[in-house]
Tab-separated table of C-alpha atoms and ligand atoms in Angstrom:
chain	number	residue	atom	x	y	z
Y	198	MET	CA	125.858	131.209	97.307
Y	199	GLU	CA	128.422	129.965	95.282
Y	200	LYS	CA	127.524	126.593	93.922
Y	201	THR	CA	129.633	123.893	94.629
Y	202	LYS	CA	127.894	120.761	94.165
Y	203	LYS	CA	126.918	119.491	90.923
Y	204	ILE	CA	122.799	118.379	91.004
Y	205	LEU	CA	121.462	115.254	90.840
Y	206	TYR	CA	117.689	114.948	90.350
Y	207	SER	CA	115.831	111.303	90.148
Y	208	ALA	CA	112.513	110.345	91.112
Y	209	VAL	CA	110.024	106.890	91.459
Y	210	GLN	CA	106.619	106.675	90.692
Y	211	PRO	CA	104.421	105.875	93.479
Y	212	THR	CA	102.700	102.726	92.129
Y	213	ASN	CA	102.433	98.831	92.255
Y	214	ASN	CA	104.809	97.738	95.057
Y	215	LEU	CA	108.601	98.591	94.177
Y	216	THR	CA	110.912	95.328	94.237
Y	217	ILE	CA	114.751	94.830	94.533
Y	218	GLY	CA	114.802	96.668	90.672
Y	219	ASN	CA	113.826	99.756	91.465
Y	220	TYR	CA	115.700	99.561	94.996
Y	221	LEU	CA	119.149	97.905	92.942
Y	222	GLY	CA	118.411	100.557	89.768
Y	223	ALA	CA	118.614	103.267	91.534
Y	224	ILE	CA	117.572	104.396	95.302
Y	225	LYS	CA	120.596	102.246	96.336
Y	226	ASN	CA	122.479	104.853	94.441
Y	227	TRP	CA	121.101	107.388	95.386
Y	228	VAL	CA	122.001	106.484	99.329
Y	229	ALA	CA	125.506	106.570	97.536
Y	230	LEU	CA	126.012	109.552	96.208
Y	231	GLN	CA	124.009	112.288	98.605
Y	232	ASP	CA	127.131	113.469	100.078
Y	233	GLU	CA	128.600	113.982	96.444
Y	234	TYR	CA	126.001	116.072	94.796
Y	235	ASP	CA	123.472	119.005	95.894
Y	236	CYS	CA	120.301	115.794	95.069
Y	237	PHE	CA	116.686	116.096	94.089
Y	238	TYR	CA	114.804	113.139	94.972
Y	239	ALA	CA	110.891	113.172	93.907
Y	240	ILE	CA	107.463	111.312	94.025
Y	241	ALA	CA	106.504	111.094	90.411
Y	242	ASN	CA	102.391	111.033	91.330
Y	243	MET	CA	101.841	113.610	88.123
Y	244	HIS	CA	103.572	110.303	86.177
Y	245	ALA	CA	101.862	107.816	88.186
Y	246	ILE	CA	98.484	109.247	86.740
Y	247	THR	CA	99.191	108.255	83.150
Y	248	VAL	CA	97.586	104.708	84.001
Y	249	ARG	CA	94.412	104.931	85.786
Y	250	GLN	CA	94.926	104.990	89.686
Y	251	ASN	CA	92.957	104.254	93.075
Y	252	PRO	CA	92.961	107.710	94.104
Y	253	ALA	CA	92.751	106.579	98.213
Y	254	GLU	CA	96.095	103.847	97.463
Y	255	LEU	CA	97.852	106.825	95.235
Y	256	ARG	CA	97.651	108.391	98.692
Y	257	GLN	CA	98.772	105.829	100.885
Y	258	LYS	CA	101.222	104.885	97.969
Y	259	THR	CA	103.160	108.127	98.266
Y	260	LEU	CA	103.098	108.060	101.840
Y	261	ALA	CA	104.709	104.446	101.758
Y	262	LEU	CA	107.175	105.390	99.082
Y	263	LEU	CA	108.145	109.237	101.018
Y	264	ALA	CA	108.555	106.701	104.383
Y	265	LEU	CA	111.154	103.392	102.008
Y	266	TYR	CA	113.608	106.968	100.488
Y	267	ILE	CA	113.965	107.532	103.914
Y	268	ALA	CA	113.862	103.794	105.096
Y	269	CYS	CA	117.235	103.412	102.010
Y	270	GLY	CA	118.944	105.241	103.440
Y	271	VAL	CA	118.171	109.120	101.677
Y	272	ASP	CA	118.443	111.327	104.190
Y	273	PRO	CA	116.440	114.228	104.177
Y	274	GLU	CA	118.495	116.499	105.834
Y	275	LYS	CA	121.445	116.199	102.911
Y	276	CYS	CA	118.880	115.665	100.192
Y	277	THR	CA	115.514	117.393	99.201
Y	278	LEU	CA	113.277	115.075	99.243
Y	279	TYR	CA	109.154	116.303	97.425
Y	280	LEU	CA	106.093	115.327	95.828
Y	281	GLN	CA	105.955	116.380	92.722
Y	282	SER	CA	102.828	117.574	92.406
Y	283	HIS	CA	103.920	119.894	95.130
Y	284	VAL	CA	105.785	122.119	92.511
Y	285	PRO	CA	103.270	123.476	89.950
Y	286	CYS	CA	106.268	124.350	87.668
Y	287	HIS	CA	106.596	120.311	86.641
Y	288	ALA	CA	103.552	121.187	84.852
Y	289	GLU	CA	104.159	124.037	83.786
Y	290	LEU	CA	107.145	123.704	81.943
Y	291	ALA	CA	106.213	120.647	80.501
Y	292	TRP	CA	103.618	122.738	78.187
Y	293	VAL	CA	106.566	124.503	77.161
Y	294	LEU	CA	108.140	121.642	76.253
Y	295	ASN	CA	105.867	120.144	74.237
Y	296	THR	CA	106.211	122.821	71.608
Y	297	PHE	CA	109.829	121.452	71.296
Y	298	THR	CA	109.007	118.011	70.971
Y	299	TYR	CA	107.863	115.852	68.028
Y	300	VAL	CA	104.802	113.677	67.751
Y	301	GLY	CA	106.784	110.648	65.990
Y	302	GLU	CA	109.786	111.018	68.458
Y	303	MET	CA	107.164	110.310	71.565
Y	304	GLU	CA	105.304	108.040	69.132
Y	305	ARG	CA	108.256	106.317	68.830
Y	306	MET	CA	108.952	106.039	72.588
Y	307	THR	CA	109.365	102.309	73.417
Y	308	GLN	CA	107.844	102.795	76.930
Y	309	PHE	CA	104.687	104.508	75.324
Y	310	LYS	CA	104.137	101.048	73.152
Y	311	ASP	CA	104.537	98.965	75.770
Y	312	LYS	CA	101.939	100.595	78.151
Y	313	SER	CA	99.200	101.377	75.116
Y	314	SER	CA	99.744	97.452	74.568
Y	315	LYS	CA	99.100	97.035	77.806
Y	316	HIS	CA	96.716	100.076	78.884
Y	317	ALA	CA	94.859	99.913	75.023
Y	318	ASP	CA	91.524	101.189	76.545
Y	319	ASN	CA	93.682	103.689	78.159
Y	320	ILE	CA	96.024	105.260	75.339
Y	321	ASN	CA	95.672	108.795	76.989
Y	322	MET	CA	97.609	111.913	76.080
Y	323	GLY	CA	99.307	111.796	79.243
Y	324	LEU	CA	100.211	108.233	78.674
Y	325	MET	CA	101.935	109.898	75.029
Y	326	ASP	CA	103.349	113.034	77.284
Y	327	TYR	CA	105.105	111.223	80.253
Y	328	PRO	CA	108.833	111.646	78.604
Y	329	VAL	CA	108.287	115.412	78.324
Y	330	LEU	CA	107.298	115.906	82.180
Y	331	MET	CA	109.842	113.827	82.655
Y	332	ALA	CA	112.099	115.742	80.879
Y	333	ALA	CA	110.466	118.838	82.732
Y	334	ASP	CA	111.509	117.424	86.183
Y	335	ILE	CA	115.250	117.208	85.270
Y	336	LEU	CA	115.503	120.771	83.528
Y	337	LEU	CA	113.992	122.115	85.681
Y	338	TYR	CA	116.600	121.629	88.202
Y	339	GLN	CA	119.613	122.133	85.514
Y	340	ALA	CA	120.582	118.331	86.885
Y	341	ASP	CA	123.683	117.479	86.101
Y	342	VAL	CA	123.462	113.627	86.725
Y	343	VAL	CA	119.904	111.574	86.854
Y	344	PRO	CA	120.270	108.019	88.319
Y	345	VAL	CA	118.019	105.961	86.881
Y	346	GLY	CA	118.015	102.033	85.710
Y	347	ILE	CA	119.307	101.304	81.790
Y	348	ASP	CA	115.191	100.907	81.180
Y	349	GLN	CA	115.113	105.026	81.101
Y	350	ARG	CA	117.760	104.975	79.149
Y	351	GLN	CA	115.399	106.696	76.323
Y	352	HIS	CA	114.208	109.199	78.311
Y	353	LEU	CA	117.046	110.701	78.927
Y	354	GLU	CA	118.068	110.596	76.024
Y	355	ILE	CA	115.048	112.258	74.772
Y	356	THR	CA	115.450	114.705	77.766
Y	357	ARG	CA	118.899	115.745	76.510
Y	358	ASP	CA	117.715	116.049	72.926
Y	359	ILE	CA	114.629	118.863	73.986
Y	360	ALA	CA	117.641	120.585	76.013
Y	361	ASN	CA	119.448	120.726	73.095
Y	362	ARG	CA	116.892	121.809	71.607
Y	363	PHE	CA	116.101	124.495	73.519
Y	364	ASN	CA	119.339	125.945	73.765
Y	365	ASN	CA	120.124	126.307	70.479
Y	366	ILE	CA	116.946	128.404	69.553
Y	367	TYR	CA	117.559	130.593	72.479
Y	368	SER	CA	121.491	130.674	74.431
Y	369	PRO	CA	122.499	128.427	76.629
Y	370	THR	CA	119.311	128.014	79.517
Y	371	PHE	CA	119.111	124.300	80.349
Y	372	THR	CA	122.086	122.005	82.120
Y	373	VAL	CA	122.015	118.765	79.559
Y	374	PRO	CA	122.087	116.125	82.362
Y	375	GLU	CA	123.949	112.603	81.899
Y	376	ALA	CA	122.526	109.673	82.879
Y	377	VAL	CA	124.418	106.791	85.205
Y	378	TYR	CA	123.890	103.968	86.022
Y	379	GLN	CA	124.802	101.187	88.506
Y	380	LYS	CA	127.659	99.222	87.062
Y	381	VAL	CA	125.668	96.020	88.364
Y	382	GLY	CA	122.141	96.196	89.291
Y	383	ALA	CA	121.105	98.728	86.178
Y	384	LYS	CA	119.162	96.178	85.004
Y	385	ILE	CA	117.595	93.330	87.219
Y	386	ASN	CA	115.646	90.875	85.688
Y	387	ASP	CA	112.636	88.694	86.190
Y	388	LEU	CA	113.074	85.518	88.310
Y	389	GLN	CA	110.991	83.360	86.096
Y	390	GLU	CA	111.645	85.052	82.424
Y	391	PRO	CA	114.991	86.435	82.854
Y	392	LEU	CA	115.530	87.660	79.447
Y	393	LYS	CA	112.503	89.627	81.167
Y	394	LYS	CA	113.037	93.117	83.109
Y	395	MET	CA	112.086	92.747	86.353
Y	396	SER	CA	109.142	94.825	86.643
Y	397	LYS	CA	106.641	96.359	89.735
Y	398	SER	CA	103.782	95.466	87.282
Y	399	GLY	CA	104.655	92.202	86.605
Y	400	GLU	CA	101.990	89.277	85.583
Y	401	ASN	CA	103.504	86.893	87.540
Y	402	PRO	CA	104.491	88.172	91.443
Y	403	ASN	CA	106.870	84.856	91.203
Y	404	GLY	CA	109.133	87.258	89.082
Y	405	ALA	CA	109.449	89.574	91.157
Y	406	ILE	CA	110.878	90.208	95.163
Y	407	PHE	CA	108.889	93.291	95.888
Y	408	MET	CA	110.309	95.613	99.135
Y	409	THR	CA	108.067	94.387	100.710
Y	410	ASP	CA	108.154	91.101	100.652
Y	411	ASP	CA	108.786	88.992	103.771
Y	412	ARG	CA	111.567	86.401	104.712
Y	413	ASP	CA	109.730	83.050	103.634
Y	414	THR	CA	108.512	85.017	100.703
Y	415	ILE	CA	111.914	85.958	99.399
Y	416	LEU	CA	113.409	82.689	99.509
Y	417	ARG	CA	110.926	80.743	98.217
Y	418	LYS	CA	110.743	82.954	95.077
Y	419	PHE	CA	114.619	82.567	94.940
Y	420	LYS	CA	113.912	78.601	95.239
Y	421	ARG	CA	111.461	78.698	91.782
Y	422	ALA	CA	113.710	80.663	90.410
Y	423	VAL	CA	113.988	80.336	86.825
Y	424	THR	CA	118.051	78.885	86.154
Y	425	ASP	CA	119.300	76.113	83.852
Y	426	SER	CA	121.240	72.398	83.489
Y	427	GLU	CA	124.215	73.220	83.639
Y	428	MET	CA	125.209	73.277	87.211
Y	429	LEU	CA	127.976	75.621	87.533
Y	430	VAL	CA	127.896	79.552	88.969
Y	431	LYS	CA	128.909	81.656	86.819
Y	432	TYR	CA	128.373	84.958	84.967
Y	433	ASP	CA	127.612	84.748	81.531
Y	434	PRO	CA	124.591	86.851	80.641
Y	435	GLU	CA	123.782	85.855	77.263
Y	436	ASN	CA	124.015	82.095	77.881
Y	437	LYS	CA	123.100	81.930	81.373
Y	438	PRO	CA	120.230	84.817	81.723
Y	439	GLY	CA	119.134	83.384	85.067
Y	440	VAL	CA	121.841	82.298	86.759
Y	441	SER	CA	123.823	85.781	85.974
Y	442	ASN	CA	120.885	87.729	87.298
Y	443	LEU	CA	121.029	85.753	90.320
Y	444	LEU	CA	124.972	86.236	90.570
Y	445	SER	CA	124.463	90.530	90.093
Y	446	ILE	CA	121.177	90.320	92.810
Y	447	TYR	CA	124.035	88.457	95.288
Y	448	SER	CA	126.773	91.055	94.012
Y	449	VAL	CA	125.012	94.305	94.813
Y	450	PHE	CA	123.188	93.191	98.065
Y	451	SER	CA	126.426	91.409	99.429
Y	452	GLU	CA	128.938	94.101	98.418
Y	453	LYS	CA	130.938	92.026	96.492
Y	454	THR	CA	132.016	91.645	93.255
Y	455	ILE	CA	130.932	89.454	90.909
Y	456	GLN	CA	133.919	87.851	90.717
Y	457	GLN	CA	133.823	87.043	94.756
Y	458	ALA	CA	129.919	85.948	94.366
Y	459	GLU	CA	131.423	83.542	91.480
Y	460	ALA	CA	133.938	82.673	93.900
Y	461	ASP	CA	131.948	81.542	97.271
Y	462	PHE	CA	130.083	79.480	94.927
Y	463	GLU	CA	132.509	77.878	93.695
Y	464	GLY	CA	131.761	73.492	93.531
Y	465	LYS	CA	128.317	74.171	94.798
Y	466	GLY	CA	124.650	73.782	93.313
Y	467	TYR	CA	122.381	75.643	92.281
Y	468	GLY	CA	120.348	74.869	95.576
Y	469	ASP	CA	122.164	76.093	98.464
Y	470	PHE	CA	123.492	79.352	95.973
Y	471	LYS	CA	119.613	80.105	95.658
Y	472	LEU	CA	119.530	79.900	99.367
Y	473	ALA	CA	122.435	82.332	100.037
Y	474	VAL	CA	120.942	84.744	97.610
Y	475	GLY	CA	117.743	85.134	99.599
Y	476	GLU	CA	118.915	85.339	102.738
Y	477	VAL	CA	121.200	87.722	101.694
Y	478	VAL	CA	118.383	89.930	100.509
Y	479	ALA	CA	116.041	88.592	103.452
Y	480	ASP	CA	118.686	90.026	105.548
Y	481	LYS	CA	118.853	93.554	103.892
Y	482	LEU	CA	115.263	94.224	103.228
Y	483	ALA	CA	114.450	92.815	106.686
Y	484	PRO	CA	115.374	96.544	108.283
Y	485	ILE	CA	114.514	98.771	105.776
Y	486	GLN	CA	110.913	97.347	106.457
Y	487	ALA	CA	111.061	97.994	109.926
Y	488	GLU	CA	112.342	101.205	110.078
Y	489	GLN	CA	109.625	102.027	106.709
Y	490	ALA	CA	106.510	101.059	108.689
Y	491	ARG	CA	107.787	103.192	111.475
Y	492	LEU	CA	108.512	106.083	109.609
Y	493	LEU	CA	105.148	105.410	108.569
Y	494	ALA	CA	102.920	105.585	111.947
Y	495	ASP	CA	104.455	109.423	112.078
Y	496	LYS	CA	102.525	111.060	109.708
Y	497	LYS	CA	103.485	114.429	110.920
Y	498	TYR	CA	106.882	113.672	110.427
Y	499	LEU	CA	106.608	113.041	107.192
Y	500	ASP	CA	104.447	115.876	106.457
Y	501	SER	CA	107.177	118.090	107.413
Y	502	VAL	CA	110.009	116.572	105.228
Y	503	LEU	CA	107.819	116.849	102.070
Y	504	LEU	CA	106.594	121.083	103.082
Y	505	LYS	CA	110.127	121.419	103.724
Y	506	GLY	CA	111.503	119.151	100.596
Y	507	GLY	CA	108.215	121.108	98.739
Y	508	GLU	CA	109.540	124.805	99.597
Y	509	ALA	CA	112.450	124.078	98.507
Y	510	ALA	CA	112.267	121.857	94.964
Y	511	TYR	CA	109.920	125.213	94.342
Y	512	LYS	CA	112.348	127.964	94.825
Y	513	ALA	CA	115.238	126.597	92.436
Y	514	ALA	CA	112.713	125.194	89.775
Y	515	ARG	CA	110.646	128.859	89.864
Y	516	ARG	CA	113.811	129.960	88.841
Y	517	THR	CA	114.756	127.936	85.490
Y	518	LEU	CA	110.485	128.214	84.506
Y	519	SER	CA	111.135	132.601	85.497
Y	520	LYS	CA	114.457	132.096	82.734
Y	521	VAL	CA	112.413	129.984	80.048
Y	522	TYR	CA	109.542	131.971	80.183
Y	523	LYS	CA	112.070	135.016	80.024
Y	524	LYS	CA	113.568	133.163	76.916
Y	525	ILE	CA	110.505	132.754	74.886
Y	526	GLY	CA	109.079	136.288	75.501
Y	527	PHE	CA	106.612	135.765	77.742
Y	528	TYR	CA	105.266	138.932	79.288
Y	529	GLN	CA	106.462	138.830	83.360
Y	530	LEU	CA	105.075	141.359	86.156
S	290	TYM	P1	109.779	103.903	87.875
S	290	TYM	O1	108.928	104.676	88.978
S	290	TYM	O2	109.628	102.975	86.757
S	290	TYM	O3	111.186	103.223	88.049
S	290	TYM	C1	112.108	104.035	89.659
S	290	TYM	C2	113.667	103.592	89.291
S	290	TYM	O4	113.975	102.435	89.255
S	290	TYM	C3	114.769	101.842	88.259
S	290	TYM	N1	114.099	100.709	87.472
S	290	TYM	C4	115.275	99.658	87.367
S	290	TYM	N2	116.254	99.211	87.494
S	290	TYM	C5	117.134	98.023	87.961
S	290	TYM	N3	116.478	97.058	87.175
S	290	TYM	C6	115.169	96.896	86.898
S	290	TYM	N4	114.360	95.648	86.900
S	290	TYM	C7	114.322	98.413	87.331
S	290	TYM	N5	112.737	98.578	87.036
S	290	TYM	C8	112.889	99.700	87.229
S	290	TYM	C9	114.072	102.670	86.816
S	290	TYM	O5	115.016	102.578	85.876
S	290	TYM	C10	114.243	103.967	87.041
S	290	TYM	O6	115.327	104.483	87.513
S	290	TYM	N6	109.915	107.542	84.615
S	290	TYM	C11	110.812	106.838	85.982
S	290	TYM	C12	110.220	108.047	87.655
S	290	TYM	C13	110.747	109.693	86.813
S	290	TYM	C14	111.877	109.421	86.740
S	290	TYM	C15	112.114	111.597	86.333
S	290	TYM	C16	113.190	109.395	87.176
S	290	TYM	C17	109.561	110.668	86.942
S	290	TYM	N7	110.837	111.851	86.697
S	290	TYM	C18	112.985	112.415	86.375
S	290	TYM	C19	114.683	110.219	87.083
S	290	TYM	C20	114.197	111.845	86.415
S	290	TYM	C21	110.114	106.329	86.286
S	290	TYM	O7	108.759	105.234	85.746
S	290	TYM	O8	110.609	105.284	86.984
């Protein structure tokens, strides 16, 4: 069959609770792009174990994340949804790509440095090798585009470097992927420390809105969000990081531009503003949460999605891996 659509690849780790940062930076964009591209969306459980996980929880969070993808609007009939560990080609290609990646490059990765300081007792090889596995994910599917949040920029750059390096040594083998960032929402910041990224694993749970938070919790966290003393709802990330972050959240959840969002709060105080942001978020999350719960009760259906997705992903991945093995001289039967 002729390739008509370009290929899109992305993934999320099934760790901790997802935040609205993950939703706005990645999953919401996946839904918007699923008709235009041939999409592969993975659950990155092999990345997850680079930090110690509770096995029962990891299993549970895997299904919860799949249910969340679908509840957010990712359509398993249109996209390939699968679990990374179900496709052994990821580990196989990562091994090959390791030999095209320098130790110094991995040591310089910001996320590696951050996670090493957070998990000083477990700076394992997998943590360091994380970006190579991510490159393998993307390159296996010959992805043209990768929609992610800004925090993944460095990983996307190294993926491109590795692809180019391989292509230059052997002849074009991998598509060199482009990262795609949301105009608004590519970096949602912490509500308590608005200069820092909102994170699933942040220390202060009041700084993050989790996809599972109920209405009261959401309203309370927004009420406590850090702003400034100016009493002016204006988008100015440098001088007003707290207010600008809230405006971004409001803008994407209400599908309005930043200018329209600012206009909504002209002459209004921060109390009204924060309440309105909380309400729009709570209104949007409630149906997603209900749908996620409904899907989670139907394990048979979720398993069938993973089975079908895993088979389709394997087929695509294996094709690339065979090409790679041939180029590097692995004798094949
Ligand atoms: P993860 O699980 O940390 O995050 C999932 C996605 O959410 C985005 N994101 C954010 N976007 C905006 N604001 C935030 N505060 C915010 N926090 C997180 C991330 O940029 C990401 O897009 N390594 C990846 C998972 C992965 C992957 C891949 C992604 C594995 N293989 C291949 C793309 C392609 C990760 O840990 O994402």
